[in-house]
mmCIF file of C-alpha atoms and ligand atoms in Angstrom:
data_model
loop_
_atom_site.group_PDB
_atom_site.id
_atom_site.type_symbol
_atom_site.label_atom_id
_atom_site.label_comp_id
_atom_site.label_asym_id
_atom_site.label_seq_id
_atom_site.Cartn_x
_atom_site.Cartn_y
_atom_site.Cartn_z
ATOM 1 C CA MET A 159 -1.065 -6.187 -26.204
ATOM 2 C CA THR A 160 -0.687 -3.515 -23.716
ATOM 3 C CA ARG A 161 2.999 -2.900 -22.669
ATOM 4 C CA TRP A 162 3.741 -2.044 -18.887
ATOM 5 C CA LEU A 163 6.222 -0.602 -17.007
ATOM 6 C CA VAL A 164 6.791 -1.113 -13.306
ATOM 7 C CA ALA A 165 8.946 1.469 -11.506
ATOM 8 C CA GLY A 166 9.840 0.266 -7.913
ATOM 9 C CA ALA A 167 9.820 -3.272 -9.251
ATOM 10 C CA GLY A 168 12.247 -4.378 -6.383
ATOM 11 C CA GLY A 169 9.915 -3.511 -3.671
ATOM 12 C CA MET A 170 7.025 -5.522 -2.100
ATOM 13 C CA LEU A 171 4.110 -4.442 -4.008
ATOM 14 C CA GLY A 172 6.430 -4.161 -7.239
ATOM 15 C CA THR A 173 7.491 -7.641 -6.987
ATOM 16 C CA ASP A 174 3.889 -9.255 -6.910
ATOM 17 C CA LEU A 175 2.575 -6.760 -9.375
ATOM 18 C CA VAL A 176 5.384 -8.060 -12.028
ATOM 19 C CA ALA A 177 4.966 -11.568 -11.001
ATOM 20 C CA ALA A 178 1.137 -11.081 -11.549
ATOM 21 C CA LEU A 179 1.542 -9.623 -14.967
ATOM 22 C CA ALA A 180 3.827 -12.079 -16.171
ATOM 23 C CA SER A 181 1.575 -14.924 -14.984
ATOM 24 C CA ARG A 182 -1.132 -13.441 -17.152
ATOM 25 C CA GLY A 183 1.049 -13.514 -20.024
ATOM 26 C CA GLU A 184 1.382 -9.661 -20.223
ATOM 27 C CA ALA A 185 4.361 -7.580 -21.916
ATOM 28 C CA VAL A 186 5.978 -6.250 -18.700
ATOM 29 C CA THR A 187 8.983 -4.709 -17.895
ATOM 30 C CA GLY A 188 9.924 -4.279 -13.974
ATOM 31 C CA MET A 189 12.746 -1.894 -13.063
ATOM 32 C CA ASP A 190 14.227 -1.740 -9.599
ATOM 33 C CA ARG A 191 15.862 1.473 -8.390
ATOM 34 C CA ALA A 192 19.100 0.359 -10.088
ATOM 35 C CA GLY A 193 17.407 0.298 -13.559
ATOM 36 C CA LEU A 194 15.072 3.302 -13.243
ATOM 37 C CA ASP A 195 16.029 5.787 -10.457
ATOM 38 C CA VAL A 196 12.889 8.065 -10.360
ATOM 39 C CA THR A 197 14.676 10.941 -8.948
ATOM 40 C CA ASP A 198 16.903 10.935 -12.026
ATOM 41 C CA ALA A 199 15.403 12.741 -15.088
ATOM 42 C CA ALA A 200 17.517 11.135 -17.595
ATOM 43 C CA SER A 201 17.004 7.769 -16.056
ATOM 44 C CA VAL A 202 13.111 8.222 -16.219
ATOM 45 C CA THR A 203 13.383 9.519 -20.040
ATOM 46 C CA ASP A 204 15.505 6.494 -21.019
ATOM 47 C CA ALA A 205 13.183 4.057 -19.652
ATOM 48 C CA ILE A 206 10.243 5.343 -20.978
ATOM 49 C CA THR A 207 11.712 6.181 -24.630
ATOM 50 C CA ARG A 208 13.653 2.616 -24.382
ATOM 51 C CA HIS A 209 10.539 0.453 -23.539
ATOM 52 C CA ARG A 210 7.762 2.657 -25.147
ATOM 53 C CA PRO A 211 5.018 1.575 -22.341
ATOM 54 C CA ASP A 212 1.172 2.106 -22.795
ATOM 55 C CA VAL A 213 1.101 1.889 -19.004
ATOM 56 C CA VAL A 214 3.528 3.059 -16.196
ATOM 57 C CA VAL A 215 2.844 1.891 -12.981
ATOM 58 C CA ASN A 216 4.631 3.812 -10.011
ATOM 59 C CA CYS A 217 5.400 1.410 -7.324
ATOM 60 C CA ALA A 218 8.780 3.320 -6.180
ATOM 61 C CA ALA A 219 8.565 5.339 -3.083
ATOM 62 C CA TRP A 220 10.096 6.461 0.157
ATOM 63 C CA THR A 221 8.495 4.308 2.401
ATOM 64 C CA ALA A 222 10.131 4.878 5.593
ATOM 65 C CA VAL A 223 7.596 6.961 7.632
ATOM 66 C CA ASP A 224 9.446 7.660 10.551
ATOM 67 C CA ASP A 225 12.649 8.640 8.773
ATOM 68 C CA ALA A 226 10.774 10.822 6.354
ATOM 69 C CA GLU A 227 10.056 13.362 9.513
ATOM 70 C CA ALA A 228 13.708 14.361 9.561
ATOM 71 C CA SER A 229 14.282 13.937 5.786
ATOM 72 C CA GLU A 230 11.215 15.417 4.285
ATOM 73 C CA GLU A 231 12.952 16.980 1.413
ATOM 74 C CA GLN A 232 14.574 13.776 0.294
ATOM 75 C CA ALA A 233 11.085 11.962 0.777
ATOM 76 C CA LEU A 234 9.668 14.589 -1.434
ATOM 77 C CA ALA A 235 12.101 14.099 -4.008
ATOM 78 C CA VAL A 236 11.156 10.445 -4.376
ATOM 79 C CA ASN A 237 7.350 10.528 -3.526
ATOM 80 C CA ALA A 238 6.470 13.992 -5.353
ATOM 81 C CA GLY A 239 9.462 14.551 -7.618
ATOM 82 C CA GLY A 240 9.649 10.927 -9.001
ATOM 83 C CA ALA A 241 5.834 10.977 -9.630
ATOM 84 C CA ALA A 242 5.970 14.154 -11.460
ATOM 85 C CA ARG A 243 8.892 12.923 -13.526
ATOM 86 C CA LEU A 244 7.452 9.679 -14.422
ATOM 87 C CA ALA A 245 3.844 11.602 -15.385
ATOM 88 C CA ALA A 246 5.749 13.969 -17.489
ATOM 89 C CA GLY A 247 7.291 10.942 -19.222
ATOM 90 C CA CYS A 248 4.188 9.543 -19.713
ATOM 91 C CA ALA A 249 2.565 12.515 -21.099
ATOM 92 C CA ALA A 250 5.299 12.946 -23.491
ATOM 93 C CA GLY A 251 5.171 9.086 -24.545
ATOM 94 C CA GLY A 252 1.566 8.832 -24.622
ATOM 95 C CA ALA A 253 1.219 6.361 -21.798
ATOM 96 C CA ARG A 254 -1.263 6.006 -19.146
ATOM 97 C CA MET A 255 0.084 5.852 -15.338
ATOM 98 C CA VAL A 256 -1.053 4.403 -12.214
ATOM 99 C CA GLN A 257 0.413 6.101 -9.358
ATOM 100 C CA VAL A 258 0.182 4.094 -5.913
ATOM 101 C CA SER A 259 -0.639 6.198 -2.966
ATOM 102 C CA THR A 260 -1.666 5.745 0.817
ATOM 103 C CA ASP A 261 -4.230 6.111 3.426
ATOM 104 C CA TYR A 262 -1.637 8.631 5.170
ATOM 105 C CA VAL A 263 -2.929 11.393 3.045
ATOM 106 C CA PHE A 264 -5.855 11.409 5.335
ATOM 107 C CA ALA A 265 -5.911 12.669 9.007
ATOM 108 C CA GLY A 266 -7.265 9.654 10.610
ATOM 109 C CA ASP A 267 -6.659 11.331 13.860
ATOM 110 C CA VAL A 268 -9.847 11.373 15.876
ATOM 111 C CA VAL A 269 -11.907 8.187 16.125
ATOM 112 C CA ALA A 270 -15.712 8.154 16.298
ATOM 113 C CA ASP A 271 -17.203 5.366 18.476
ATOM 114 C CA GLU A 272 -20.399 5.005 16.570
ATOM 115 C CA GLY A 273 -22.067 1.810 14.970
ATOM 116 C CA PRO A 274 -19.985 -1.350 14.376
ATOM 117 C CA GLY A 275 -16.879 0.313 13.000
ATOM 118 C CA ARG A 276 -14.585 3.230 13.756
ATOM 119 C CA PHE A 277 -13.733 5.681 11.404
ATOM 120 C CA GLY A 278 -11.650 9.026 10.775
ATOM 121 C CA GLY A 279 -13.571 11.287 13.117
ATOM 122 C CA ASP A 280 -13.093 14.150 10.685
ATOM 123 C CA VAL A 281 -15.571 12.243 8.373
ATOM 124 C CA GLY A 282 -17.365 9.571 10.768
ATOM 125 C CA ARG A 283 -17.329 7.150 7.842
ATOM 126 C CA PRO A 284 -14.683 5.289 5.868
ATOM 127 C CA TYR A 285 -12.851 8.020 3.886
ATOM 128 C CA ALA A 286 -14.235 8.552 0.351
ATOM 129 C CA GLU A 287 -11.924 8.932 -2.717
ATOM 130 C CA ASP A 288 -13.065 12.693 -3.026
ATOM 131 C CA ASP A 289 -12.491 13.242 0.789
ATOM 132 C CA VAL A 290 -10.343 16.301 1.562
ATOM 133 C CA PRO A 291 -6.957 14.844 2.352
ATOM 134 C CA ALA A 292 -5.201 16.276 5.449
ATOM 135 C CA PRO A 293 -1.772 14.498 6.279
ATOM 136 C CA ARG A 294 -0.442 14.577 9.555
ATOM 137 C CA THR A 295 2.987 13.284 8.512
ATOM 138 C CA ALA A 296 5.665 14.063 6.163
ATOM 139 C CA TYR A 297 5.382 10.667 4.474
ATOM 140 C CA GLY A 298 1.857 11.466 4.147
ATOM 141 C CA ARG A 299 2.589 15.195 2.762
ATOM 142 C CA THR A 300 4.883 13.668 0.242
ATOM 143 C CA LYS A 301 2.738 11.227 -1.109
ATOM 144 C CA LEU A 302 -0.215 13.499 -1.411
ATOM 145 C CA ALA A 303 2.180 15.778 -3.185
ATOM 146 C CA GLY A 304 2.901 12.973 -5.514
ATOM 147 C CA GLU A 305 -1.003 12.170 -6.212
ATOM 148 C CA ARG A 306 -1.518 15.639 -7.065
ATOM 149 C CA ALA A 307 1.789 15.947 -9.512
ATOM 150 C CA VAL A 308 0.314 13.070 -11.380
ATOM 151 C CA LEU A 309 -3.253 14.113 -11.674
ATOM 152 C CA ASP A 310 -2.251 17.829 -12.853
ATOM 153 C CA ARG A 311 -0.013 16.412 -15.677
ATOM 154 C CA LEU A 312 -2.075 13.606 -16.771
ATOM 155 C CA PRO A 313 -5.830 14.532 -15.851
ATOM 156 C CA GLY A 314 -7.473 12.198 -18.445
ATOM 157 C CA SER A 315 -5.024 9.273 -18.339
ATOM 158 C CA ALA A 316 -3.779 8.429 -14.662
ATOM 159 C CA TYR A 317 -5.396 6.382 -11.811
ATOM 160 C CA VAL A 318 -4.269 7.221 -8.239
ATOM 161 C CA VAL A 319 -4.649 3.760 -6.323
ATOM 162 C CA ARG A 320 -4.475 4.428 -2.614
ATOM 163 C CA THR A 321 -3.456 1.432 -0.660
ATOM 164 C CA ALA A 322 -2.930 0.744 3.249
ATOM 165 C CA TRP A 323 -1.486 -1.653 5.966
ATOM 166 C CA LEU A 324 0.324 -3.777 3.279
ATOM 167 C CA TYR A 325 1.733 -7.241 3.828
ATOM 168 C CA GLY A 326 3.192 -9.697 1.229
ATOM 169 C CA ALA A 327 5.740 -12.445 0.696
ATOM 170 C CA HIS A 328 8.515 -10.045 -0.651
ATOM 171 C CA GLY A 329 9.538 -7.447 1.935
ATOM 172 C CA PRO A 330 9.413 -6.816 5.667
ATOM 173 C CA ASN A 331 5.896 -6.223 6.992
ATOM 174 C CA PHE A 332 3.725 -6.541 10.009
ATOM 175 C CA VAL A 333 2.308 -9.932 9.300
ATOM 176 C CA ARG A 334 5.828 -11.478 8.719
ATOM 177 C CA THR A 335 7.094 -9.775 11.710
ATOM 178 C CA MET A 336 4.469 -11.614 13.654
ATOM 179 C CA ILE A 337 4.949 -15.035 12.255
ATOM 180 C CA LYS A 338 8.525 -14.518 13.642
ATOM 181 C CA LEU A 339 7.896 -13.185 16.900
ATOM 182 C CA ALA A 340 5.522 -15.990 17.375
ATOM 183 C CA ASP A 341 8.412 -18.488 17.229
ATOM 184 C CA GLN A 342 10.799 -16.331 19.249
ATOM 185 C CA ARG A 343 8.749 -14.780 22.082
ATOM 186 C CA PRO A 344 6.279 -15.972 24.721
ATOM 187 C CA THR A 345 4.291 -12.796 24.342
ATOM 188 C CA VAL A 346 4.106 -9.995 22.342
ATOM 189 C CA ASP A 347 2.568 -6.289 23.098
ATOM 190 C CA VAL A 348 0.643 -4.979 20.016
ATOM 191 C CA VAL A 349 -1.091 -1.603 19.536
ATOM 192 C CA ASP A 350 -4.928 -1.746 19.763
ATOM 193 C CA ASP A 351 -6.137 1.692 19.118
ATOM 194 C CA GLN A 352 -5.258 2.159 15.372
ATOM 195 C CA HIS A 353 -7.767 0.849 13.063
ATOM 196 C CA GLY A 354 -7.251 0.061 9.429
ATOM 197 C CA GLN A 355 -7.645 -2.599 6.758
ATOM 198 C CA PRO A 356 -4.764 -5.163 6.333
ATOM 199 C CA THR A 357 -4.103 -5.624 2.619
ATOM 200 C CA TRP A 358 -2.154 -8.257 0.682
ATOM 201 C CA THR A 359 0.098 -7.002 -2.255
ATOM 202 C CA ALA A 360 -1.183 -9.766 -4.579
ATOM 203 C CA ASP A 361 -4.717 -8.333 -4.194
ATOM 204 C CA VAL A 362 -3.829 -4.879 -5.056
ATOM 205 C CA ALA A 363 -1.964 -6.143 -7.761
ATOM 206 C CA ALA A 364 -4.826 -7.845 -9.280
ATOM 207 C CA GLN A 365 -6.918 -4.592 -8.506
ATOM 208 C CA ILE A 366 -4.434 -2.692 -10.533
ATOM 209 C CA ILE A 367 -4.402 -4.920 -13.582
ATOM 210 C CA ALA A 368 -7.996 -5.031 -13.613
ATOM 211 C CA LEU A 369 -8.481 -1.274 -13.408
ATOM 212 C CA VAL A 370 -5.960 -0.668 -16.374
ATOM 213 C CA HIS A 371 -8.060 -3.123 -18.441
ATOM 214 C CA SER A 372 -11.217 -1.576 -17.654
ATOM 215 C CA SER A 373 -12.773 1.380 -19.081
ATOM 216 C CA ALA A 374 -12.876 3.173 -15.958
ATOM 217 C CA ALA A 375 -12.983 6.735 -15.649
ATOM 218 C CA PRO A 376 -9.408 8.474 -14.612
ATOM 219 C CA GLY A 377 -8.975 9.459 -11.001
ATOM 220 C CA ILE A 378 -8.611 8.071 -7.499
ATOM 221 C CA TYR A 379 -9.739 4.325 -6.375
ATOM 222 C CA HIS A 380 -9.175 2.903 -2.917
ATOM 223 C CA ALA A 381 -7.455 -0.546 -3.057
ATOM 224 C CA THR A 382 -7.723 -1.748 0.214
ATOM 225 C CA SER A 383 -9.421 -5.023 2.155
ATOM 226 C CA SER A 384 -12.960 -4.571 3.096
ATOM 227 C CA GLY A 385 -13.962 -4.542 6.943
ATOM 228 C CA GLN A 386 -11.206 -3.441 9.592
ATOM 229 C CA THR A 387 -9.299 -4.206 12.458
ATOM 230 C CA THR A 388 -6.552 -3.005 14.787
ATOM 231 C CA TRP A 389 -2.697 -4.312 14.769
ATOM 232 C CA PHE A 390 -3.662 -6.064 17.773
ATOM 233 C CA GLY A 391 -6.630 -7.955 16.044
ATOM 234 C CA LEU A 392 -4.225 -8.762 12.989
ATOM 235 C CA ALA A 393 -1.587 -10.223 15.212
ATOM 236 C CA ARG A 394 -4.286 -12.480 17.239
ATOM 237 C CA GLU A 395 -5.501 -13.482 13.701
ATOM 238 C CA VAL A 396 -1.812 -14.585 12.815
ATOM 239 C CA PHE A 397 -1.272 -16.432 15.815
ATOM 240 C CA GLY A 398 -4.355 -18.268 15.223
ATOM 241 C CA LEU A 399 -3.661 -19.182 11.792
ATOM 242 C CA LEU A 400 -0.309 -20.543 13.241
ATOM 243 C CA GLY A 401 -1.848 -22.451 15.647
ATOM 244 C CA ALA A 402 -0.435 -20.431 18.552
ATOM 245 C CA ASP A 403 -2.433 -19.053 21.671
ATOM 246 C CA PRO A 404 -3.884 -15.791 20.411
ATOM 247 C CA ALA A 405 -3.915 -14.757 24.185
ATOM 248 C CA ARG A 406 0.027 -14.513 23.848
ATOM 249 C CA VAL A 407 -0.871 -11.290 21.796
ATOM 250 C CA ARG A 408 -1.471 -8.578 24.404
ATOM 251 C CA PRO A 409 -2.879 -4.975 23.689
ATOM 252 C CA ILE A 410 -1.230 -1.747 24.545
ATOM 253 C CA PRO A 411 -1.903 1.697 23.672
ATOM 254 C CA SER A 412 -0.213 3.728 20.676
ATOM 255 C CA SER A 413 0.919 6.275 23.415
ATOM 256 C CA SER A 414 3.451 3.178 24.861
ATOM 257 C CA LEU A 415 5.233 3.438 21.792
ATOM 258 C CA LEU A 416 7.090 6.874 21.042
ATOM 259 C CA ARG A 417 7.610 7.201 17.361
ATOM 260 C CA PRO A 418 8.738 10.274 15.333
ATOM 261 C CA ALA A 419 5.450 10.037 13.019
ATOM 262 C CA PRO A 420 2.146 9.886 14.488
ATOM 263 C CA ARG A 421 0.130 6.966 13.051
ATOM 264 C CA PRO A 422 -3.554 7.440 12.025
ATOM 265 C CA ALA A 423 -5.596 6.262 14.779
ATOM 266 C CA CYS A 424 -8.358 5.295 12.044
ATOM 267 C CA SER A 425 -7.939 5.551 8.299
ATOM 268 C CA VAL A 426 -10.412 3.207 7.100
ATOM 269 C CA LEU A 427 -10.859 3.690 2.967
ATOM 270 C CA GLY A 428 -14.164 3.246 1.375
ATOM 271 C CA HIS A 429 -14.500 1.695 -1.970
ATOM 272 C CA ARG A 430 -17.345 3.552 -3.692
ATOM 273 C CA ALA A 431 -15.523 4.442 -6.871
ATOM 274 C CA TRP A 432 -15.137 0.736 -8.048
ATOM 275 C CA ALA A 433 -18.991 0.399 -8.053
ATOM 276 C CA GLY A 434 -20.166 4.025 -9.383
ATOM 277 C CA PRO A 435 -21.806 4.897 -12.717
ATOM 278 C CA GLN A 436 -18.187 5.829 -14.027
ATOM 279 C CA GLY A 437 -16.596 2.932 -12.294
ATOM 280 C CA PRO A 438 -14.747 0.227 -13.715
ATOM 281 C CA GLY A 439 -17.188 -2.719 -12.847
ATOM 282 C CA VAL A 440 -14.528 -4.282 -10.872
ATOM 283 C CA ARG A 441 -15.258 -5.700 -7.484
ATOM 284 C CA PRO A 442 -13.365 -4.424 -4.599
ATOM 285 C CA ILE A 443 -10.937 -6.600 -2.448
ATOM 286 C CA GLY A 444 -12.871 -8.523 -0.140
ATOM 287 C CA ASP A 445 -12.609 -8.844 3.792
ATOM 288 C CA TRP A 446 -9.290 -8.529 5.072
ATOM 289 C CA ARG A 447 -9.401 -12.014 7.318
ATOM 290 C CA ALA A 448 -10.146 -13.917 4.095
ATOM 291 C CA ALA A 449 -7.495 -12.302 2.283
ATOM 292 C CA LEU A 450 -5.082 -13.107 5.301
ATOM 293 C CA HIS A 451 -6.193 -16.502 4.911
ATOM 294 C CA ARG A 452 -5.528 -16.915 1.223
ATOM 295 C CA ALA A 453 -2.016 -15.257 1.671
ATOM 296 C CA PHE A 454 -0.864 -17.028 4.781
ATOM 297 C CA PRO A 455 0.988 -20.034 3.076
ATOM 298 C CA ALA A 456 2.875 -17.839 0.819
ATOM 299 C CA LEU A 457 3.675 -15.515 3.801
ATOM 300 C CA VAL A 458 4.707 -18.481 6.097
ATOM 301 C CA ALA A 459 7.104 -19.928 3.255
ATOM 302 C CA ALA A 460 8.883 -16.492 2.693
ATOM 303 C CA GLN A 461 9.352 -16.212 6.344
ATOM 304 C CA GLN A 462 10.575 -19.519 6.605
ATOM 305 C CA ALA A 463 13.038 -18.918 3.684
ATOM 306 C CA ALA A 464 14.178 -15.800 5.152
ATOM 307 C CA ALA A 465 15.078 -17.483 8.367
ATOM 308 C CA ALA A 466 17.031 -20.388 6.387
ATOM 309 C CA GLY A 467 18.687 -17.680 4.448
ATOM 310 C CA GLN A 468 17.187 -18.035 1.036
ATOM 311 C CA PRO A 469 15.304 -15.758 -1.122
ATOM 312 C CA ALA A 470 11.717 -15.871 -1.342
ATOM 313 C CA SER A 471 10.128 -17.534 -4.417
ATOM 314 C CA SER A 472 7.225 -15.548 -6.087
HETATM 315 N N1 NAP B 233 3.690 -0.885 2.820
HETATM 316 C C1 NAP B 233 2.704 -0.495 3.222
HETATM 317 O O1 NAP B 233 2.053 -0.724 4.311
HETATM 318 C C2 NAP B 233 1.955 0.872 2.287
HETATM 319 C C3 NAP B 233 0.937 1.279 2.779
HETATM 320 C C4 NAP B 233 0.350 2.207 1.932
HETATM 321 C C5 NAP B 233 0.639 2.717 0.735
HETATM 322 N N2 NAP B 233 1.893 1.963 0.289
HETATM 323 C C6 NAP B 233 2.324 2.678 -1.022
HETATM 324 O O2 NAP B 233 2.460 1.402 -1.809
HETATM 325 C C7 NAP B 233 3.780 1.530 -2.735
HETATM 326 C C8 NAP B 233 4.581 0.368 -2.501
HETATM 327 O O3 NAP B 233 4.972 0.069 -1.410
HETATM 328 P P1 NAP B 233 5.995 -1.093 -0.841
HETATM 329 O O4 NAP B 233 5.425 -1.485 0.492
HETATM 330 O O5 NAP B 233 6.101 -1.999 -2.020
HETATM 331 O O6 NAP B 233 7.295 -0.459 -0.386
HETATM 332 P P2 NAP B 233 8.832 -0.890 -0.470
HETATM 333 O O7 NAP B 233 8.895 -2.393 -0.605
HETATM 334 O O8 NAP B 233 9.555 0.029 0.302
HETATM 335 O O9 NAP B 233 8.858 -0.580 -1.857
HETATM 336 C C9 NAP B 233 9.440 0.816 -2.759
HETATM 337 C C10 NAP B 233 10.606 0.477 -3.517
HETATM 338 O O10 NAP B 233 10.563 1.728 -4.237
HETATM 339 C C11 NAP B 233 12.053 1.771 -4.308
HETATM 340 N N3 NAP B 233 12.720 3.076 -4.403
HETATM 341 C C12 NAP B 233 12.761 4.017 -3.524
HETATM 342 N N4 NAP B 233 13.685 5.146 -4.161
HETATM 343 C C13 NAP B 233 13.555 4.972 -5.402
HETATM 344 C C14 NAP B 233 13.990 5.756 -6.513
HETATM 345 N N5 NAP B 233 14.759 7.038 -6.215
HETATM 346 N N6 NAP B 233 13.989 5.212 -7.619
HETATM 347 C C15 NAP B 233 13.011 4.023 -8.058
HETATM 348 N N7 NAP B 233 12.832 3.382 -6.891
HETATM 349 C C16 NAP B 233 12.982 3.808 -5.603
HETATM 350 C C17 NAP B 233 12.752 1.030 -3.213
HETATM 351 O O11 NAP B 233 13.978 0.645 -3.486
HETATM 352 P P3 NAP B 233 14.840 0.424 -2.432
HETATM 353 O O12 NAP B 233 14.702 -0.811 -1.664
HETATM 354 O O13 NAP B 233 16.251 0.256 -3.243
HETATM 355 O O14 NAP B 233 15.066 1.781 -1.530
HETATM 356 C C18 NAP B 233 11.729 -0.079 -3.101
HETATM 357 O O15 NAP B 233 12.106 -1.258 -3.808
HETATM 358 C C19 NAP B 233 4.322 2.864 -2.389
HETATM 359 O O16 NAP B 233 3.773 3.830 -3.160
HETATM 360 C C20 NAP B 233 3.875 3.047 -1.127
HETATM 361 O O17 NAP B 233 3.782 4.374 -0.769
HETATM 362 C C21 NAP B 233 2.340 1.133 1.011
#
């Protein structure tokens, strides 16, 4: 049986991954920051020698995108240094590794208005796994450095799984915020000029498990929903699912929200690697709207539990 070690198991994706593995009867050890600090070499070595995993999944990350602008070194220590340390531990222990990464490795800064979708203007189509990254933020630079650190150290036995626009039951996220605001405010202003793929953490978890159990070639995979929308489109869908009037969500431009880190105007990712000749034969995650509908009861329950001061169940 495959022995899994999940770093960052206290986070939104890590929690769902550990739960998904446990529910499939897999041998999994989930470690949060208190048990495994990826910036601490001794902590990493200890975890790998003690648990002797076959696969390490790195869900640990500095994810505060705006804070990273002023603290890039600290973000780098987690997102690149931590990834490198785990990869070195895997190399020494003979384990494979999955490094979770992000659409922010791409520029996503120009929108081409062609065809039914909007795509990163520097490529004019969904970003392919092998497109050249060009991060525009400190967070994106540190995550790209993490990808490279892992692929350099484990060229034959690592997967980089890029995801984006995550929501889930176990952490703050945009969908849960909209569920809360629908209850609290008559109207909500949401940006309508950033395009991406809302993605459920449980779907990414399932994709990671399927990838590891396949005979897929090592390398980069994109684990996002298919289709695309804007934050405004996503908020309207949430209001509709709640039975609230979607017209209470009003569109605004990104320029009206001043933030330290620029957001990609369009970071839609393509999914070719799942289907290619070297691919794992695993179907990509489906349509973003269908995923949101599947996830919604768990998200509402989590938000209600949070409002009542209770922990969310898994
Ligand atoms: N959320 C998104 O929309 C999104 C989009 C694209 C990609 N991703 C990627 O998906 C992965 C999972 O993200 P997420 O949304 O689950 O983020 P999250 O909820 O912020 O989880 C990240 C976890 O990493 C932990 N961590 C931070 N520093 C650590 C350290 N030095 N050692 C060990 N653990 C540490 C955090 O612990 P503390 O809580 O104690 O800080 C947190 O539990 C990350 O690689 C992220 O870059 C996320």
